[in-house]
Amino acid sequence: MYKVVIADDEHMIKKSLAKMINEAGLGFQVVGEAEDGREALELVTALQPSLLITDISMPVMDGLELITELKQGTAPMETIVISGYDDFDYVQHALRHGVSDYLLKPIKPEQVIRMLERVAAKWQAEQQAARTRSDCLPVCRSLAVELAERLWTLNEEGIASGLEAVHRQAAELAGSSYQPGPFYFDLLSFLKEELVRLSGGGIVPSDVPVSHREEPPVPETAPEHAQAGLIDAFVLQTAEAIRQSRNWGYQKTISRGVQFLQERFADEHLTLQTVAEYVDMSPSYFSRVFKELVGVGFIQYLIHLRLEKAKELLGDPGAKTYEVAFKVGYGDYPHFAKAFKKRFGLSPSEYKKKMN
């Protein structure tokens, strides 16, 4: 049953309208009648009706004042205004402020029936959309979680295929009660929430909302292409934000690793794992990022440090080549000699003679 409250200072109109509604057989029942806007406000607050039908002109508080007061509330409710031809300008004002429909005096039964049918059809469509939306939300959330994880790992192929899956799902919803617009709206909310969870709140771009509780930059009633474009733009923007954030963090981390290498390269037991543990990264990940930022692999850079230092030490006439090998981290002289000649084209002994 849909509960109805009527507000009108004309007793006969109010009673006649209540009778038409109750006898319409459309599931509406008048549960309260008010003489003025103030009384109607109290009834609406107490009874929480689904539908309010109010006259425009009433004493104490007129219909427009009542509508303004009710807009402050949170309970969903349809509002219909009753008006005569002489105050139709007020009706137009009311329609601009969220009123659903109007009834012109003198009110006829067929007019009331059509109005109730329109309201009922609207509610039924909304309920069907809500049910469909509820059924689709798990799929929507799953797509968002998967896309967020691919974004977080900067998996470019995965991001592209994830967006394709999102747009494919939206296309399948076209024509259903859960339109692509609301689908994109929900997906964006889930995507932001998941990114906030993954990042601890520090990665999502600052100029887009991070929660479904905030007003989105494009409303869910926007055209499908606008919502689709918003998703694509958000994903690209977020990927760039993650990339920049990580590059800055990686630069500091790799700089620490390079400094550690420069200080410890003479330790023959120094390994990739040793340095990775020092900077708190996994060895494989450290190796990949190190090469990206330094330009050469870890082993190549370590060899470079050792051999450059060896070249410097061999400039001393009193230096012994096997001692130089040990001082720069080579426990095996033949290995050192081979690496040195490969790098400089001369054996350690030949280089020493040339320099001295």
CSV table of C-alpha atoms in Angstrom, one decimal:
chain,number,residue,atom,x,y,z
A,1,MET,CA,0.0,0.0,0.0
A,2,TYR,CA,1.2,3.5,-0.9
A,3,LYS,CA,0.4,6.0,1.9
A,4,VAL,CA,-1.0,9.4,0.9
A,5,VAL,CA,-1.3,12.7,2.8
A,6,ILE,CA,-3.6,15.4,1.5
A,7,ALA,CA,-3.2,19.1,2.4
A,8,ASP,CA,-6.1,21.5,1.4
A,9,ASP,CA,-8.0,24.1,3.4
A,10,GLU,CA,-11.2,23.3,1.4
A,11,HIS,CA,-12.9,20.5,3.3
A,12,MET,CA,-15.1,19.3,0.4
A,13,ILE,CA,-12.2,19.1,-2.1
A,14,LYS,CA,-10.1,17.2,0.5
A,15,LYS,CA,-12.8,14.6,1.2
A,16,SER,CA,-13.7,14.2,-2.4
A,17,LEU,CA,-10.1,13.6,-3.4
A,18,ALA,CA,-9.5,11.2,-0.5
A,19,LYS,CA,-12.6,9.2,-1.7
A,20,MET,CA,-11.3,9.1,-5.3
A,21,ILE,CA,-7.9,7.9,-4.2
A,22,ASN,CA,-9.1,5.2,-1.8
A,23,GLU,CA,-11.6,3.8,-4.3
A,24,ALA,CA,-9.2,3.9,-7.3
A,25,GLY,CA,-8.0,0.3,-6.6
A,26,LEU,CA,-4.3,1.2,-7.4
A,27,GLY,CA,-2.9,0.5,-4.0
A,28,PHE,CA,-3.1,4.1,-2.6
A,29,GLN,CA,-4.5,4.8,0.8
A,30,VAL,CA,-5.1,8.3,2.3
A,31,VAL,CA,-3.6,8.1,5.8
A,32,GLY,CA,-3.7,11.8,6.8
A,33,GLU,CA,-5.5,15.0,5.9
A,34,ALA,CA,-4.3,18.5,6.8
A,35,GLU,CA,-6.0,22.0,6.7
A,36,ASP,CA,-2.8,23.9,6.1
A,37,GLY,CA,0.9,23.5,5.3
A,38,ARG,CA,2.1,23.5,9.0
A,39,GLU,CA,-0.3,20.6,9.9
A,40,ALA,CA,0.8,18.8,6.7
A,41,LEU,CA,4.4,19.1,7.6
A,42,GLU,CA,3.7,17.5,11.0
A,43,LEU,CA,1.7,14.7,9.3
A,44,VAL,CA,4.4,14.0,6.8
A,45,THR,CA,7.0,13.8,9.5
A,46,ALA,CA,4.9,11.5,11.6
A,47,LEU,CA,3.4,9.2,8.9
A,48,GLN,CA,6.2,9.2,6.3
A,49,PRO,CA,3.9,8.9,3.3
A,50,SER,CA,4.9,7.9,-0.2
A,51,LEU,CA,2.8,10.6,-1.8
A,52,LEU,CA,1.8,14.2,-0.7
A,53,ILE,CA,-1.0,16.0,-2.5
A,54,THR,CA,-1.1,19.7,-1.5
A,55,ASP,CA,-3.0,22.7,-2.5
A,56,ILE,CA,-0.9,25.7,-3.5
A,57,SER,CA,-3.0,28.3,-1.6
A,58,MET,CA,-3.5,27.5,2.1
A,59,PRO,CA,-3.4,29.5,5.3
A,60,VAL,CA,-0.5,29.5,7.9
A,61,MET,CA,1.9,27.9,5.4
A,62,ASP,CA,1.1,27.6,1.7
A,63,GLY,CA,2.0,24.8,-0.6
A,64,LEU,CA,5.2,26.3,-1.9
A,65,GLU,CA,6.5,27.0,1.6
A,66,LEU,CA,5.6,23.4,2.6
A,67,ILE,CA,7.5,22.0,-0.4
A,68,THR,CA,10.5,24.1,0.5
A,69,GLU,CA,10.4,22.8,4.1
A,70,LEU,CA,10.1,19.2,2.9
A,71,LYS,CA,13.1,19.5,0.6
A,72,GLN,CA,15.2,19.7,3.7
A,73,GLY,CA,14.1,16.2,4.7
A,74,THR,CA,15.7,13.0,3.5
A,75,ALA,CA,12.7,10.6,3.1
A,76,PRO,CA,11.9,10.0,-0.6
A,77,MET,CA,8.4,11.2,-1.4
A,78,GLU,CA,6.4,12.2,-4.5
A,79,THR,CA,4.6,15.6,-4.3
A,80,ILE,CA,1.6,16.6,-6.4
A,81,VAL,CA,0.2,20.1,-6.2
A,82,ILE,CA,-3.5,21.2,-6.6
A,83,SER,CA,-4.1,24.4,-8.4
A,84,GLY,CA,-6.7,26.6,-10.1
A,85,TYR,CA,-6.1,28.2,-13.4
A,86,ASP,CA,-5.5,31.6,-11.8
A,87,ASP,CA,-2.4,30.5,-9.9
A,88,PHE,CA,-0.8,28.3,-12.5
A,89,ASP,CA,2.4,30.3,-12.4
A,90,TYR,CA,2.9,28.9,-8.9
A,91,VAL,CA,2.5,25.4,-10.3
A,92,GLN,CA,5.3,26.0,-12.8
A,93,HIS,CA,7.4,27.3,-9.9
A,94,ALA,CA,6.7,24.2,-7.9
A,95,LEU,CA,7.5,21.9,-10.9
A,96,ARG,CA,10.9,23.5,-11.1
A,97,HIS,CA,11.5,22.7,-7.4
A,98,GLY,CA,10.9,18.9,-7.6
A,99,VAL,CA,7.1,18.6,-7.7
A,100,SER,CA,6.2,15.5,-9.8
A,101,ASP,CA,2.8,16.5,-11.2
A,102,TYR,CA,-0.3,18.7,-10.7
A,103,LEU,CA,-4.1,18.5,-10.5
A,104,LEU,CA,-6.2,21.4,-11.8
A,105,LYS,CA,-9.5,22.3,-10.1
A,106,PRO,CA,-12.2,21.2,-10.5
A,107,ILE,CA,-10.6,17.8,-9.9
A,108,LYS,CA,-12.2,14.9,-11.9
A,109,PRO,CA,-12.0,11.2,-11.1
A,110,GLU,CA,-10.3,10.3,-14.4
A,111,GLN,CA,-7.7,13.0,-13.8
A,112,VAL,CA,-6.9,11.5,-10.4
A,113,ILE,CA,-6.7,8.0,-11.9
A,114,ARG,CA,-4.3,9.0,-14.6
A,115,MET,CA,-2.1,10.8,-12.0
A,116,LEU,CA,-2.0,7.8,-9.7
A,117,GLU,CA,-1.2,5.5,-12.6
A,118,ARG,CA,1.7,7.7,-13.6
A,119,VAL,CA,3.1,7.7,-10.1
A,120,ALA,CA,2.6,4.0,-9.6
A,121,ALA,CA,4.3,3.2,-12.9
A,122,LYS,CA,7.2,5.4,-12.0
A,123,TRP,CA,7.7,3.7,-8.7
A,124,GLN,CA,7.4,0.3,-10.2
A,125,ALA,CA,10.1,1.2,-12.8
A,126,GLU,CA,12.3,2.5,-10.1
A,127,GLN,CA,11.8,-0.7,-8.0
A,128,GLN,CA,12.6,-2.9,-11.0
A,129,ALA,CA,15.7,-0.8,-11.7
A,130,ALA,CA,16.8,-1.1,-8.1
A,131,ARG,CA,16.4,-4.9,-8.2
A,132,THR,CA,18.3,-5.2,-11.5
A,133,ARG,CA,21.0,-2.9,-10.1
A,134,SER,CA,21.3,-5.0,-7.0
A,135,ASP,CA,21.6,-8.1,-9.1
A,136,CYS,CA,24.4,-6.5,-11.2
A,137,LEU,CA,26.3,-4.9,-8.4
A,138,PRO,CA,28.5,-8.0,-7.7
A,139,VAL,CA,29.6,-8.1,-11.3
A,140,CYS,CA,30.2,-4.4,-11.2
A,141,ARG,CA,32.3,-4.6,-8.1
A,142,SER,CA,34.2,-7.6,-9.4
A,143,LEU,CA,35.1,-5.7,-12.6
A,144,ALA,CA,36.2,-2.7,-10.5
A,145,VAL,CA,38.4,-4.8,-8.1
A,146,GLU,CA,40.1,-6.5,-11.1
A,147,LEU,CA,40.7,-3.2,-12.9
A,148,ALA,CA,42.0,-1.6,-9.7
A,149,GLU,CA,44.5,-4.4,-9.1
A,150,ARG,CA,45.8,-4.0,-12.7
A,151,LEU,CA,46.0,-0.3,-12.3
A,152,TRP,CA,47.9,-0.7,-9.0
A,153,THR,CA,50.5,-3.0,-10.7
A,154,LEU,CA,50.5,-0.8,-13.8
A,155,ASN,CA,49.7,-3.8,-16.0
A,156,GLU,CA,49.1,-1.9,-19.2
A,157,GLU,CA,47.7,-4.8,-21.2
A,158,GLY,CA,45.6,-5.8,-18.2
A,159,ILE,CA,44.3,-2.2,-17.9
A,160,ALA,CA,43.3,-2.2,-21.5
A,161,SER,CA,41.5,-5.5,-21.4
A,162,GLY,CA,39.9,-4.5,-18.1
A,163,LEU,CA,38.4,-1.4,-19.7
A,164,GLU,CA,37.2,-3.5,-22.7
A,165,ALA,CA,35.4,-5.8,-20.2
A,166,VAL,CA,33.8,-2.8,-18.5
A,167,HIS,CA,32.5,-1.3,-21.7
A,168,ARG,CA,31.4,-4.7,-23.0
A,169,GLN,CA,29.3,-5.2,-19.8
A,170,ALA,CA,27.8,-1.7,-20.2
A,171,ALA,CA,26.8,-2.4,-23.7
A,172,GLU,CA,25.0,-5.6,-22.5
A,173,LEU,CA,23.0,-3.5,-20.1
A,174,ALA,CA,21.7,-1.1,-22.8
A,175,GLY,CA,17.9,-1.4,-22.8
A,176,SER,CA,17.6,-2.9,-19.4
A,177,SER,CA,16.4,-1.0,-16.3
A,178,TYR,CA,20.0,-0.8,-15.1
A,179,GLN,CA,21.3,1.6,-17.7
A,180,PRO,CA,24.9,2.0,-18.7
A,181,GLY,CA,25.0,5.4,-17.0
A,182,PRO,CA,24.2,4.1,-13.5
A,183,PHE,CA,26.5,1.1,-14.1
A,184,TYR,CA,29.4,3.4,-14.9
A,185,PHE,CA,28.5,5.5,-11.9
A,186,ASP,CA,28.6,2.5,-9.6
A,187,LEU,CA,31.8,1.1,-11.1
A,188,LEU,CA,33.6,4.4,-10.7
A,189,SER,CA,32.6,4.4,-7.0
A,190,PHE,CA,33.8,0.9,-6.5
A,191,LEU,CA,37.0,1.5,-8.4
A,192,LYS,CA,37.9,4.5,-6.3
A,193,GLU,CA,37.1,2.7,-3.1
A,194,GLU,CA,39.3,-0.2,-4.1
A,195,LEU,CA,42.2,2.1,-5.1
A,196,VAL,CA,42.0,3.9,-1.8
A,197,ARG,CA,42.2,0.5,-0.1
A,198,LEU,CA,45.2,-0.6,-2.1
A,199,SER,CA,47.1,2.7,-1.8
A,200,GLY,CA,46.2,3.6,1.8
A,201,GLY,CA,44.5,6.7,0.4
A,202,GLY,CA,47.6,8.3,-1.1
A,203,ILE,CA,47.5,7.5,-4.8
A,204,VAL,CA,44.0,8.5,-6.1
A,205,PRO,CA,44.2,11.8,-8.0
A,206,SER,CA,43.2,14.7,-5.8
A,207,ASP,CA,40.7,16.3,-8.3
A,208,VAL,CA,38.4,13.3,-8.5
A,209,PRO,CA,36.2,12.0,-5.6
A,210,VAL,CA,37.4,9.0,-3.8
A,211,SER,CA,34.1,7.8,-2.4
A,212,HIS,CA,30.6,7.2,-3.6
A,213,ARG,CA,29.5,9.5,-0.8
A,214,GLU,CA,30.9,12.5,-2.7
A,215,GLU,CA,29.3,14.1,-5.7
A,216,PRO,CA,30.8,12.7,-8.9
A,217,PRO,CA,32.1,15.0,-11.7
A,218,VAL,CA,29.6,13.5,-14.1
A,219,PRO,CA,26.1,12.5,-12.7
A,220,GLU,CA,24.8,9.0,-13.1
A,221,THR,CA,22.0,10.4,-15.4
A,222,ALA,CA,24.6,11.7,-17.9
A,223,PRO,CA,24.7,10.1,-21.3
A,224,GLU,CA,26.5,6.8,-21.7
A,225,HIS,CA,29.4,8.2,-23.7
A,226,ALA,CA,30.0,10.8,-21.0
A,227,GLN,CA,30.2,8.1,-18.3
A,228,ALA,CA,32.4,5.9,-20.4
A,229,GLY,CA,34.7,8.7,-21.1
A,230,LEU,CA,34.9,9.5,-17.4
A,231,ILE,CA,36.0,6.0,-16.6
A,232,ASP,CA,38.7,6.0,-19.3
A,233,ALA,CA,40.0,9.4,-18.2
A,234,PHE,CA,40.0,8.4,-14.6
A,235,VAL,CA,41.9,5.2,-15.3
A,236,LEU,CA,44.5,7.0,-17.4
A,237,GLN,CA,44.9,9.8,-14.8
A,238,THR,CA,45.2,7.3,-12.0
A,239,ALA,CA,47.8,5.2,-13.8
A,240,GLU,CA,49.9,8.3,-14.4
A,241,ALA,CA,49.5,9.3,-10.7
A,242,ILE,CA,50.6,5.9,-9.6
A,243,ARG,CA,53.5,5.9,-12.0
A,244,GLN,CA,54.8,9.3,-10.9
A,245,SER,CA,54.4,8.5,-7.3
A,246,ARG,CA,56.3,5.3,-7.7
A,247,ASN,CA,59.0,6.8,-9.8
A,248,TRP,CA,59.7,9.4,-7.1
A,249,GLY,CA,59.7,6.7,-4.4
A,250,TYR,CA,61.8,4.4,-6.5
A,251,GLN,CA,64.3,7.1,-7.2
A,252,LYS,CA,64.9,7.6,-3.5
A,253,THR,CA,65.0,3.8,-2.9
A,254,ILE,CA,67.4,3.1,-5.7
A,255,SER,CA,69.6,6.1,-4.7
A,256,ARG,CA,69.9,4.5,-1.3
A,257,GLY,CA,70.8,1.2,-3.0
A,258,VAL,CA,73.4,2.8,-5.2
A,259,GLN,CA,75.0,4.6,-2.2
A,260,PHE,CA,75.1,1.3,-0.3
A,261,LEU,CA,76.8,-0.4,-3.3
A,262,GLN,CA,79.4,2.4,-3.6
A,263,GLU,CA,80.2,2.0,0.1
A,264,ARG,CA,80.2,-1.9,0.1
A,265,PHE,CA,81.3,-3.0,-3.3
A,266,ALA,CA,84.6,-4.3,-2.0
A,267,ASP,CA,82.8,-7.0,0.0
A,268,GLU,CA,83.1,-10.1,-2.1
A,269,HIS,CA,80.0,-11.5,-0.5
A,270,LEU,CA,77.8,-8.6,-1.5
A,271,THR,CA,74.8,-9.8,-3.6
A,272,LEU,CA,71.7,-8.4,-5.2
A,273,GLN,CA,69.7,-9.9,-2.3
A,274,THR,CA,71.9,-8.1,0.3
A,275,VAL,CA,71.2,-4.7,-1.3
A,276,ALA,CA,67.5,-5.5,-1.9
A,277,GLU,CA,67.0,-6.4,1.7
A,278,TYR,CA,68.8,-3.1,2.7
A,279,VAL,CA,66.3,-1.0,0.8
A,280,ASP,CA,63.3,-3.3,1.7
A,281,MET,CA,62.4,-4.5,-1.8
A,282,SER,CA,62.2,-8.0,-3.2
A,283,PRO,CA,65.3,-9.0,-5.2
A,284,SER,CA,63.5,-9.5,-8.5
A,285,TYR,CA,61.6,-6.2,-8.2
A,286,PHE,CA,64.8,-4.3,-7.1
A,287,SER,CA,66.7,-5.7,-10.0
A,288,ARG,CA,64.1,-4.6,-12.5
A,289,VAL,CA,63.6,-1.1,-11.1
A,290,PHE,CA,67.4,-0.7,-10.7
A,291,LYS,CA,68.0,-1.4,-14.4
A,292,GLU,CA,65.2,1.0,-15.4
A,293,LEU,CA,66.5,3.9,-13.3
A,294,VAL,CA,70.3,3.3,-13.4
A,295,GLY,CA,70.4,2.2,-17.1
A,296,VAL,CA,72.4,-1.0,-16.4
A,297,GLY,CA,71.8,-4.2,-14.5
A,298,PHE,CA,72.9,-4.7,-10.9
A,299,ILE,CA,75.8,-7.0,-11.7
A,300,GLN,CA,77.1,-4.7,-14.5
A,301,TYR,CA,77.0,-1.8,-12.1
A,302,LEU,CA,78.8,-3.7,-9.4
A,303,ILE,CA,81.5,-4.8,-11.8
A,304,HIS,CA,81.8,-1.2,-13.0
A,305,LEU,CA,82.4,0.0,-9.5
A,306,ARG,CA,85.0,-2.7,-8.7
A,307,LEU,CA,86.9,-2.4,-11.9
A,308,GLU,CA,87.1,1.4,-11.8
A,309,LYS,CA,88.4,1.2,-8.3
A,310,ALA,CA,90.9,-1.5,-9.4
A,311,LYS,CA,92.1,0.8,-12.2
A,312,GLU,CA,92.7,3.5,-9.6
A,313,LEU,CA,94.6,1.2,-7.3
A,314,LEU,CA,96.8,-0.1,-10.1
A,315,GLY,CA,98.1,3.4,-10.6
A,316,ASP,CA,100.2,2.9,-7.5
A,317,PRO,CA,103.6,1.4,-8.5
A,318,GLY,CA,103.8,-0.6,-5.3
A,319,ALA,CA,100.4,-2.2,-5.7
A,320,LYS,CA,100.3,-6.0,-6.2
A,321,THR,CA,97.7,-7.1,-8.7
A,322,TYR,CA,96.4,-10.0,-6.7
A,323,GLU,CA,96.0,-7.7,-3.6
A,324,VAL,CA,94.1,-5.2,-5.8
A,325,ALA,CA,91.7,-8.0,-6.8
A,326,PHE,CA,90.9,-8.8,-3.2
A,327,LYS,CA,90.6,-5.1,-2.2
A,328,VAL,CA,87.8,-4.5,-4.8
A,329,GLY,CA,85.8,-7.6,-3.9
A,330,TYR,CA,87.2,-10.4,-6.1
A,331,GLY,CA,88.1,-13.5,-4.1
A,332,ASP,CA,89.3,-15.2,-7.3
A,333,TYR,CA,92.2,-13.5,-9.1
A,334,PRO,CA,91.7,-15.3,-12.5
A,335,HIS,CA,88.1,-14.1,-12.5
A,336,PHE,CA,89.3,-10.5,-11.7
A,337,ALA,CA,91.9,-10.6,-14.4
A,338,LYS,CA,89.5,-11.9,-17.0
A,339,ALA,CA,86.9,-9.2,-16.2
A,340,PHE,CA,89.5,-6.4,-16.1
A,341,LYS,CA,90.9,-7.4,-19.6
A,342,LYS,CA,87.4,-7.6,-21.0
A,343,ARG,CA,86.6,-4.1,-19.8
A,344,PHE,CA,89.9,-2.3,-20.5
A,345,GLY,CA,91.6,-4.5,-23.2
A,346,LEU,CA,94.6,-5.0,-21.0
A,347,SER,CA,95.4,-7.5,-18.2
A,348,PRO,CA,95.9,-5.9,-14.7
A,349,SER,CA,99.6,-6.4,-15.0
A,350,GLU,CA,99.7,-4.8,-18.5
A,351,TYR,CA,97.7,-1.9,-17.3
A,352,LYS,CA,100.0,-1.4,-14.3
A,353,LYS,CA,103.1,-1.4,-16.5
A,354,LYS,CA,101.5,1.1,-18.9
A,355,MET,CA,100.5,3.5,-16.0
A,356,ASN,CA,103.8,3.3,-14.3
